[in-house]
Coordinates of C-alpha atoms and ligand atoms in Angstrom, one line a residue:
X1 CA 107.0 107.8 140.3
X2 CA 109.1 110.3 139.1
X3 CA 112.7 110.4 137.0
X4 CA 115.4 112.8 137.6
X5 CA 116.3 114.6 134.4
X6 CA 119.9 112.3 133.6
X7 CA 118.0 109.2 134.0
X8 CA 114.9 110.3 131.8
X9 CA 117.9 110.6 129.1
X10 CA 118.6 107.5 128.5
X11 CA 115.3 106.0 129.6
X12 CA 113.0 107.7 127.2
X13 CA 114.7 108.5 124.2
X14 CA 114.2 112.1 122.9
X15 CA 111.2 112.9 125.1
X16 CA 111.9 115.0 127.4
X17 CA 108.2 115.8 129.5
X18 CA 104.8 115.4 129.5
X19 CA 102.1 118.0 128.2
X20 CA 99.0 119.0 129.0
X21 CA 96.2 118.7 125.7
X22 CA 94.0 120.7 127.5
X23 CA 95.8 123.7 129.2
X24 CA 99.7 123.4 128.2
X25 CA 100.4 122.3 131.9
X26 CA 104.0 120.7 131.8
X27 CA 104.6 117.6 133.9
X28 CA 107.7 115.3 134.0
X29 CA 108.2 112.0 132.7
X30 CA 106.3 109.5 135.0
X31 CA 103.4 107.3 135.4
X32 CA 101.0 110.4 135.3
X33 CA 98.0 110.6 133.0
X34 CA 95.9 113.6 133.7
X35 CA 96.9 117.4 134.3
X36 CA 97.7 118.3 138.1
X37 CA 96.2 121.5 137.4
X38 CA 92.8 120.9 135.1
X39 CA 92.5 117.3 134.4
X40 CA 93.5 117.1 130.7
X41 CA 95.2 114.5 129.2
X42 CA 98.9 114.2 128.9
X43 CA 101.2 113.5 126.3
X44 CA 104.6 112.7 125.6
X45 CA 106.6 116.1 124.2
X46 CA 110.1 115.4 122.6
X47 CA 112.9 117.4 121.5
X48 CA 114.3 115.5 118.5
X49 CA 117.3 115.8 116.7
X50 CA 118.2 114.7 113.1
X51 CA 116.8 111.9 112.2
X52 CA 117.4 110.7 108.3
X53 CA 115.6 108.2 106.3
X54 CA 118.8 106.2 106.2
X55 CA 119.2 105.6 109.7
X56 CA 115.8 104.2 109.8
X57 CA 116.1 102.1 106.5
X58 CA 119.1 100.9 108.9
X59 CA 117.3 99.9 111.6
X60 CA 115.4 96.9 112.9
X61 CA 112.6 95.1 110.8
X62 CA 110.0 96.4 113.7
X63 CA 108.3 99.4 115.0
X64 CA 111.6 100.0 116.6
X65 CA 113.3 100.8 113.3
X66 CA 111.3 104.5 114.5
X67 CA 112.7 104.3 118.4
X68 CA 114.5 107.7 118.0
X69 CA 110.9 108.9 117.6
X70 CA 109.5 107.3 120.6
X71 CA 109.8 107.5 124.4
X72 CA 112.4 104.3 124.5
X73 CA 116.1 104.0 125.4
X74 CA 117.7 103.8 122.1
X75 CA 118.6 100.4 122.8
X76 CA 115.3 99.0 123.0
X77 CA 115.0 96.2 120.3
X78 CA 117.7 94.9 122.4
X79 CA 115.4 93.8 125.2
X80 CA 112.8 91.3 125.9
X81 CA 110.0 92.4 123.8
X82 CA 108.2 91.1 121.0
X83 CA 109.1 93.5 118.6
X84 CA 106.0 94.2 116.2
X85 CA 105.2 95.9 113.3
X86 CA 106.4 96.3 109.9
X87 CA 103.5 94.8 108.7
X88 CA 102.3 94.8 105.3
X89 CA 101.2 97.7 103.3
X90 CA 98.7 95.6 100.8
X91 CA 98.0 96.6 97.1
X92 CA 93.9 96.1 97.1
X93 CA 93.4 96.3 93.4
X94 CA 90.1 94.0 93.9
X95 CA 88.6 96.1 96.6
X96 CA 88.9 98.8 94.9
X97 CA 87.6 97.7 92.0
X98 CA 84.3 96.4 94.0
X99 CA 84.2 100.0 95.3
X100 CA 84.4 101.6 92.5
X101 CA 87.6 103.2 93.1
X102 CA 89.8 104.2 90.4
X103 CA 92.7 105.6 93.1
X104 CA 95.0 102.8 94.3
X105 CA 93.7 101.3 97.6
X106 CA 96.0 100.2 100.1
X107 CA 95.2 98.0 103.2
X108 CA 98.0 98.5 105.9
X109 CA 97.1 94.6 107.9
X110 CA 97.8 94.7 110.9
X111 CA 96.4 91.8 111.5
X112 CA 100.6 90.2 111.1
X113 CA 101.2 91.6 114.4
X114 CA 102.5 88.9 117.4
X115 CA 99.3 88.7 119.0
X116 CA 97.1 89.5 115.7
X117 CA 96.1 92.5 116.3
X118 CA 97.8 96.6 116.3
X119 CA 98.0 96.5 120.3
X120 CA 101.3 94.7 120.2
X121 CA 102.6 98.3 119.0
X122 CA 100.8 100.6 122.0
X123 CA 101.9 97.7 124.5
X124 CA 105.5 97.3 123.5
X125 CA 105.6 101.2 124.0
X126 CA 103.9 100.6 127.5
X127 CA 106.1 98.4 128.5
X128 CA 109.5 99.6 128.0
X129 CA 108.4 102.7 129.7
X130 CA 106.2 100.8 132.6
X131 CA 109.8 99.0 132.9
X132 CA 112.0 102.4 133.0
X133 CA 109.2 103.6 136.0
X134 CA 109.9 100.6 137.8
X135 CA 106.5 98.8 137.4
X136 CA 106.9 94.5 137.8
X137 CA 103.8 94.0 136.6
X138 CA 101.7 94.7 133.4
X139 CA 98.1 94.9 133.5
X140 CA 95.1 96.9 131.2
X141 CA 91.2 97.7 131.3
X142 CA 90.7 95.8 127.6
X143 CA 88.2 95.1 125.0
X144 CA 90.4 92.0 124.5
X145 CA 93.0 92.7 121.9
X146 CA 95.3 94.6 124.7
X147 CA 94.3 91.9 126.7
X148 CA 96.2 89.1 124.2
X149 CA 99.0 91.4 123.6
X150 CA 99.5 92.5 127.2
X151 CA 99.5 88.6 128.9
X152 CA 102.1 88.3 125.6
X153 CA 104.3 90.7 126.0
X154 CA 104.6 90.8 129.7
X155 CA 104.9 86.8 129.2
X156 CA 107.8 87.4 126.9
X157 CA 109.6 89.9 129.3
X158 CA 109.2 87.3 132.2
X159 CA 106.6 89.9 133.8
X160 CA 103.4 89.3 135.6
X161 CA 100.2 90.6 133.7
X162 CA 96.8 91.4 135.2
X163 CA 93.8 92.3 132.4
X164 CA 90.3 93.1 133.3
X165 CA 87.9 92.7 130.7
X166 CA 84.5 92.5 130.2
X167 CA 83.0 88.8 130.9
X168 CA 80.7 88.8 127.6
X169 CA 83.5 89.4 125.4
X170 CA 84.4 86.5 122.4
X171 CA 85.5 83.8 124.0
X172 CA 88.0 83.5 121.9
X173 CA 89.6 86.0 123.0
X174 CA 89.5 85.1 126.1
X175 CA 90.8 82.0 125.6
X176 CA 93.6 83.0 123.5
X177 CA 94.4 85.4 126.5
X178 CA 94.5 82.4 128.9
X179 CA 97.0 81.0 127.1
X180 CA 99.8 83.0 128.7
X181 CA 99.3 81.8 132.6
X182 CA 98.8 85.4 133.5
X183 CA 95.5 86.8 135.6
X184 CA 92.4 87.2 133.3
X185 CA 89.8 88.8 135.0
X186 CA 86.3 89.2 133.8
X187 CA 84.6 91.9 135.2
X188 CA 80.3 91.6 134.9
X189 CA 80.2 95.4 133.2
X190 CA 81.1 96.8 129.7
X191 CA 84.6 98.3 129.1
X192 CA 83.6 102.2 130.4
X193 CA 82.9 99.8 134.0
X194 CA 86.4 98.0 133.8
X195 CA 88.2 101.1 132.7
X196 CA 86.8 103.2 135.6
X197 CA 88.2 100.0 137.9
X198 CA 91.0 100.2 136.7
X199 CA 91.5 104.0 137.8
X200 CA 90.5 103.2 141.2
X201 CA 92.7 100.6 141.3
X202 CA 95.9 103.0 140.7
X203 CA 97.0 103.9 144.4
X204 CA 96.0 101.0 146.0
X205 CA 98.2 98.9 147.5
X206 CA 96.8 95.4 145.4
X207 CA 98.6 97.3 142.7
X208 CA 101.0 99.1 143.5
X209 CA 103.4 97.6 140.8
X210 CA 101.3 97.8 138.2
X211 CA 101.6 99.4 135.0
X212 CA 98.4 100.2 133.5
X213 CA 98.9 100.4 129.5
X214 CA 96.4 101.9 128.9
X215 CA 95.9 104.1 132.2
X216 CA 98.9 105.7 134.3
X217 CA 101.2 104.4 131.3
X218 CA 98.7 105.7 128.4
X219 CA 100.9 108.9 127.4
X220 CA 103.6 106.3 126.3
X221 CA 101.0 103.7 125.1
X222 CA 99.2 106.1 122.8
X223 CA 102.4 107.0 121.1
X224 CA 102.8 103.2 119.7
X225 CA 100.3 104.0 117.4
X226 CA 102.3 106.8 115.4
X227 CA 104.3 104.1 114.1
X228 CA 101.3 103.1 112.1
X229 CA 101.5 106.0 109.9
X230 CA 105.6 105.9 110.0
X231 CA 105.2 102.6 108.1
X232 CA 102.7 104.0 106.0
X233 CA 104.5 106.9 105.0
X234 CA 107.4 104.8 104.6
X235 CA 106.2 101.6 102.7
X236 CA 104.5 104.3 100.1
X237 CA 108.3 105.7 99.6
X238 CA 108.5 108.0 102.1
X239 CA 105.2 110.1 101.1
X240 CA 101.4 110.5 102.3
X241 CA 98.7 109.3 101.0
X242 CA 95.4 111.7 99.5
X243 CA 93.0 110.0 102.4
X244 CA 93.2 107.5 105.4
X245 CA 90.2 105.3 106.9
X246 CA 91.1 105.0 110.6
X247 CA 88.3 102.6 112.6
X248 CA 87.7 104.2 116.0
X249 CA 87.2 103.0 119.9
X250 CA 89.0 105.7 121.7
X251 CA 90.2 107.6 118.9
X252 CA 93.9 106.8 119.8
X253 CA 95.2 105.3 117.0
X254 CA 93.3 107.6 114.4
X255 CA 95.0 110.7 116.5
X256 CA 98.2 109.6 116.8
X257 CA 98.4 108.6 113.1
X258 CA 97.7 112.1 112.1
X259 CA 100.5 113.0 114.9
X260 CA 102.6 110.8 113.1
X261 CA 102.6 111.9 110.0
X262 CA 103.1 116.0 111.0
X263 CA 106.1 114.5 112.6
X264 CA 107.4 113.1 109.6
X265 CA 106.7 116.6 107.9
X266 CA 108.4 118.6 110.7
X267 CA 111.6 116.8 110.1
X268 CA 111.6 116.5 106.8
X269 CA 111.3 112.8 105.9
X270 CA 108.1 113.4 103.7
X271 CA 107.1 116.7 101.7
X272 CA 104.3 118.3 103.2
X273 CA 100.9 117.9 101.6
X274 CA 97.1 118.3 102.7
X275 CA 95.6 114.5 103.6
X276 CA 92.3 114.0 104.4
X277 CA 91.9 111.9 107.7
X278 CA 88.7 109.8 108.0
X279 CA 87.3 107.7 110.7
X280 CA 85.3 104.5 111.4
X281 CA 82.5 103.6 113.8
X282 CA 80.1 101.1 114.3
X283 CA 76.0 102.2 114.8
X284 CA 76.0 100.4 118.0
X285 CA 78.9 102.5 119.5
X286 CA 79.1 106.0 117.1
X287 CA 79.8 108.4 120.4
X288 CA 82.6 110.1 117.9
X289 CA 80.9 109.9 114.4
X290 CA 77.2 111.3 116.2
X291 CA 79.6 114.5 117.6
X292 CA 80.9 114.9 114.0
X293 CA 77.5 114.7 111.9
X294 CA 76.0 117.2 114.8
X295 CA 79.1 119.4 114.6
X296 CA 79.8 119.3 118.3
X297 CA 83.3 119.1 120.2
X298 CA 82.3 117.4 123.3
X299 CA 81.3 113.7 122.9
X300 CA 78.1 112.6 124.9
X301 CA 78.8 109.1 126.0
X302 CA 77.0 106.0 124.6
X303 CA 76.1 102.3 125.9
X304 CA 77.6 99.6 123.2
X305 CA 75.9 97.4 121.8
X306 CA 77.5 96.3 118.9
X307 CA 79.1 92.9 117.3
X308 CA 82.2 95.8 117.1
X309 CA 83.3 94.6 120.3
X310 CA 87.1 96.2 120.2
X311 CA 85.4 99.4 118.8
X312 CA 83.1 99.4 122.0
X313 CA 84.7 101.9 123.9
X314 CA 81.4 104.2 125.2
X315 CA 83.6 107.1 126.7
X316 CA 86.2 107.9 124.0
X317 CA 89.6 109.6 125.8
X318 CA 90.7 110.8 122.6
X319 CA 87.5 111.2 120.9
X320 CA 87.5 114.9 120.7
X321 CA 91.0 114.7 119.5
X322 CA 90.2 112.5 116.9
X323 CA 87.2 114.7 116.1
X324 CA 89.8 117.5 115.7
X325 CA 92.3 116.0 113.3
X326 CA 89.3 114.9 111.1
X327 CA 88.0 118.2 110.9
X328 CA 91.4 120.2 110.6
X329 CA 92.1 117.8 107.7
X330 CA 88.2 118.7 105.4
X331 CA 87.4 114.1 106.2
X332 CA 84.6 112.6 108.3
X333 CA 83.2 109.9 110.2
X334 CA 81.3 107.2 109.0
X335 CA 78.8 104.2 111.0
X336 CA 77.7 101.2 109.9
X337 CA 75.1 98.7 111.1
X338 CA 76.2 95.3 112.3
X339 CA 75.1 93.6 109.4
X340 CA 77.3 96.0 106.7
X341 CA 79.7 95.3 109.4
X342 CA 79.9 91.4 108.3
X343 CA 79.3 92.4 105.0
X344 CA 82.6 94.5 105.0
X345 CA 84.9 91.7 106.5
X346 CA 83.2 89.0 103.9
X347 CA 84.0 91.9 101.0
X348 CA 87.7 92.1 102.0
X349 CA 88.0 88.7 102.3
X350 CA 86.2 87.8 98.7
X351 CA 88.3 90.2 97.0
X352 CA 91.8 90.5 98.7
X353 CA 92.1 87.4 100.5
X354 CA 92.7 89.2 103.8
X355 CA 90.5 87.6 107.1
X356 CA 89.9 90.5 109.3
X357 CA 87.9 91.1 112.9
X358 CA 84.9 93.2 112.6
X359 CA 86.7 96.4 113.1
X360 CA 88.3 95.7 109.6
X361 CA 84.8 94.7 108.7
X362 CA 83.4 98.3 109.8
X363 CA 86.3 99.7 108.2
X364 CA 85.7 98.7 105.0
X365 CA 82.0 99.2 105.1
X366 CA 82.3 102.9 106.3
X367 CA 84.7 102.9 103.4
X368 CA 81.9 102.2 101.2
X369 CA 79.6 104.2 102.4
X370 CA 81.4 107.4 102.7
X371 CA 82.2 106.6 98.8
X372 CA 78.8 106.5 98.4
X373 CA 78.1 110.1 100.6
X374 CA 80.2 111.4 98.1
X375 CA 82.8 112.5 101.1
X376 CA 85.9 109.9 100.2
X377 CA 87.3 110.7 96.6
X378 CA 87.0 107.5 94.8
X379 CA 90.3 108.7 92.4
X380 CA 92.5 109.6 95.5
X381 CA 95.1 107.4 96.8
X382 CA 93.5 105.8 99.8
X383 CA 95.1 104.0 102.7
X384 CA 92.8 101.8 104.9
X385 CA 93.6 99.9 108.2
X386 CA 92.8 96.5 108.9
X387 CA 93.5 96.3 112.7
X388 CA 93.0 92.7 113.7
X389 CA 92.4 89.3 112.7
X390 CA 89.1 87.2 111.2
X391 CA 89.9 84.3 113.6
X392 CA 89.5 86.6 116.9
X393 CA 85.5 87.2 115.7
X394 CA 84.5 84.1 114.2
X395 CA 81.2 84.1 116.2
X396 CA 80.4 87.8 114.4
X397 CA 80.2 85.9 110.9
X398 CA 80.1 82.0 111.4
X399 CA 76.8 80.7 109.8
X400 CA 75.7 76.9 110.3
X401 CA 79.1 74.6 110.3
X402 CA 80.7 76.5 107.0
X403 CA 79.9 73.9 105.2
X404 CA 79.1 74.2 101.5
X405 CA 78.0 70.6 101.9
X406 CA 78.7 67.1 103.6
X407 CA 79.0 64.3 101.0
X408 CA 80.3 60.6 101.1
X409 CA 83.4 60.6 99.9
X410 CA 82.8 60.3 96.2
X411 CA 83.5 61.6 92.7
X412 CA 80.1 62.4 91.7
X413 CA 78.9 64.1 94.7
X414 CA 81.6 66.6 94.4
X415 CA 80.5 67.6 90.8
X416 CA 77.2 67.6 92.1
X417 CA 77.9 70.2 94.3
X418 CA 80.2 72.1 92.5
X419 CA 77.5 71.9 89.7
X420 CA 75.0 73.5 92.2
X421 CA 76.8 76.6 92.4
X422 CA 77.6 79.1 95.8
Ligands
PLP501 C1 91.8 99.0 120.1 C2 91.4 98.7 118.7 C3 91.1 99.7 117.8 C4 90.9 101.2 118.1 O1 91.9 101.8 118.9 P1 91.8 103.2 119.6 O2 93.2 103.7 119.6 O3 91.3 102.9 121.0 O4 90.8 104.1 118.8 C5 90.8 99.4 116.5 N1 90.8 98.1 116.1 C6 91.1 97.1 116.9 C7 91.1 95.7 116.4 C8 91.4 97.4 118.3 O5 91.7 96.3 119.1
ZN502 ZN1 95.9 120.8 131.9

C-alpha cells in the first residue's frame, strides 16, 4: 500500500519518505520495510520545520507532546490511543551511592507506561500509521511486552490484534496478554522462528489486513522509541546527559535514542555536546555486545537462552546500528550472567524502590560492571533505562513463598522474627 503525496501530508506529519540505511535507496511512505533494490532496512526521513521548546511544553502530557517529530497527523492525541509516555525521570541517589558513583544517576522508568512496559511508545507509533495505511488489524512477532501493549492498544482503538509469541514465554505475560479478547498465538520456536513467520505471513491472504508493528510497519514503530531520549533531554531541562545505559534485544530503542537526541541538536532544542552511548545484554543472548568486544560490524546470530527473555532477540535488525552509535560515541557493550541479572533488579529495588523486569535487572548489572571495567565514568551524569516492570518476571526472582516467616498471629512471634534479622 502506497499514499499519494497530499495524503502523506496530513497522514504522517513531517515525514515525507522512507530511506534506505544500507544504500540511500528512497521509497515512499507505505507498509515497506526492506530496500527494493538491496534489502536494507528502511526508515522514516522527515523534513521538519520550526519546532520550539514552547510548543512542546504546550503540548500533551504524552509521547505526543513530540508528534511534530514523528510520522503522525498532527492531530493524533485526538484519537483512540493510549497515549504513553512522560514517564518519570528518577533521581537514584541510593544506586549511585551502591555503585560508587559520585555523578548524579538517573533512572528514566518506563515501567509507568499503559501496559508496563516502553512498547506502548513503538506501538502507538505503529498504529497511527498501520491506521493511515489502511490496516484493520494489529498484530506482532513478540517477546511479550509488544504482545501486552499491542492486544491493548488495538483493544483501545476497537481493532482486532493477532500476536505470535513464543509458547515458553512467562506466563504472566501471557496471561496479562489474554486479558484483551484478542488472538494470542504461541508458536513452539524462540522469537527469530515467530519473527520469520511473521514475514511469511505478509502477502498472504490470512493477513492481508494486518499491520505488523514490528514488521511491514517497523520504520514507523522504531521511531517511538526516539521519544525516549526527547523526555530525557527534556526532563533534564532541555540538555544531554555525559552517558546513557540502553538494554538491548534488537538494538532499536538504543538506536533511535541516539537518533533522538541528534535531532534535538539539529534543531536546536539542546546545545550540542559529545555523550557516550552504552548498551546492555544478557550472556545468554550477547549477539551485539560479542560483535563489540571482537570489533566486528556484522553480528553472527545466537540461540537464547537467557532468564532475559524480552532481550532474547537472536538476530538483532538494528544490531549493527546500535553497534555503530556506540562506537561513534567512544561507549560499549556490557553482559551479564543470569544470576547478576537478579542481582541487578534486587539492587534497584533495595536502594530506589523501583520493581523492574529482568531487562532493568541486566541493566543495572551491566551498569556495574562496566563501572567496574573502568569504561562508564563513575563522576559523569548518567542516565539509565528501566524498560519494564518487576511483576511481568516474577518467576526470574521468586524464591520459596516470599515469606520472611509464617507465625500465629501474635506479639511475640513478630519480635521474634524481627529479632532474627534478614
Ligand atoms: C523490547 C524490549 C527491549 C529492547 O528493545 P529493542 O528496541 O528491541 O532493542 C528492552 N526492554 C524491554 C522490557 C523490552 O520489552
Ligand atoms: Zn538499499
Amino acid at each position: 500500500m502506497t499514499l499519494t503525496a497530499d495524503r502523506v501530508g496530513q497522514s504522517f506529519g513531517a515525514a515525507t519518505h522512507l530511506v534506505c540505511r544500507a544504500c540511500g535507496a528512497h521509497a515512499n511512505l507505505g507498509a515497506d520495510y526492506s530496500c527494493w533494490e538491496c534489502f536494507g532496512p528502511l526508515e522514516v526521513a522527515y523534513e521538519f520545520g520550526d519546532i520550539t521548546r514552547e510548543q512542546i511544553e504546550a503540548g500533551p502530557l504524552s509521547l505526543w507532546r513530540y508528534a511534530a517529530l514523528l510520522p503522525v497527523p498532527a492531530n493524533v492525541a485526538e484519537s483512540r490511543n493510549l497515549a504513553p509516555g512522560m514517564t518519570r525521570l528518577h533521581r537514584a541517589d541510593n544506586l549511585a551511592k551502591a555503585l560508587g558513583m559520585t555523578g548524579t544517576l538517573w533512572v528514566k522508568d518506563d515501567s509507568g507506561n499503559p501496559t508496563h512496559s516502553f512498547k506502548d511508545r513503538v506501538v502507538a507509533v505503529a498504529q497511527s500509521a498501520g491506521i493511515q495505511l489502511g490496516f484493520t488489524t494489529l498484530a506482532c512477532a513478540s517477546t511479550g511486552n509488544l504482545a501486552h501493549a499491542v492486544a491493548a492498544a488495538a483493544a483501545r482503538a476497537g481493532q482486532r490484534s493477532v500476536v505470535l509469541v513464543p509458547s515458553n514465554l512467562e506466563s504472566n505475560k501471557i496471561q496479562a496478554t489474554a486479558a484483551y479478547n484478542g488472538f494470542v498465538i504461541g508458536i513452539d520456536g524462540n522469537y527469530d522462528d515467530v519473527n520469520r513467520l511473521c514475514s511469511e505471513l505478509i502477502g498472504e491472504e490470512v493477513s492481508a489486513d494486518w499491520g505488523f508493528v514490528n514488521v511491514n510497519l517497523r520504520p514507523y514503530y522504531a521511531e517511538g522509541s526516539k521519544t525516549v531520549g526527547y523526555e530525557i533531554a527534556e526532563q533534564l531541562g532541555w540538555r544531554l546527559p555525559d552517558q546513557v545505559v540502553i538494554p538491548v534485544a534488537s538494538g532499536a530503542l538504543l538506536t533511535k535514542i541516539d537518533k533522538g537526541w541528534r535531532e534535538f541538536v539539529k534543531l536546536g532544542l539542546v546545545d550540542g555536546r559529545d555523550y557516550r552511548v552504552f548498551g546492555a545484554q544478557a550472556t545468554g543472548c550477547n549477539p551485539v555486545s560479542t560483535a563489540f568486544a571482537n570489533g566486528l560490524d556484522v553480528i553472527r546470530p545466537v540461540k537464547p537462552d537467557t532468564i532475559a527473555k524480552s532481550l532474547a532477540i537472536g538476530n538483532p535488525a538494528d544490531g549493527p546500528y546500535a553497534l555503530d552509535a556506540v562506537r561513534r560515541s567512544n561507549g560499549a557493550i556490557g553482559d551479564v550472567s543470569d544470576e547478576e541479572v537478579v542481582e541487578g533488579i534486587r539492587l534497584l529495588a533495595e536502594t530506589e524502590g523501583i520493581f523492574a523486569e529482568t531487562a532493568g535487572g541486566v541493566t543495572v548489572a551491566v551498569t556495574r560492571k562496566l563501572l567496574a571495567e573502568g569504561k562508564l565514568d563513575p563522576a559523569g551524569e548518567t542516565v539509565i533505562v528501566n524498560t519494564g516492570e518487576g511483576l511481568k518476571t516474577l518467576d526470574a526472582i521468586s524464591s520459596g513463598t516470599g515469606f520472611s516467616a509464617t507465625i500465629s498471629p501474635s506479639v511475640d512471634l513478630v519480635a521474634e522474627v524481627i529479632a532474627s534479622g534478614k
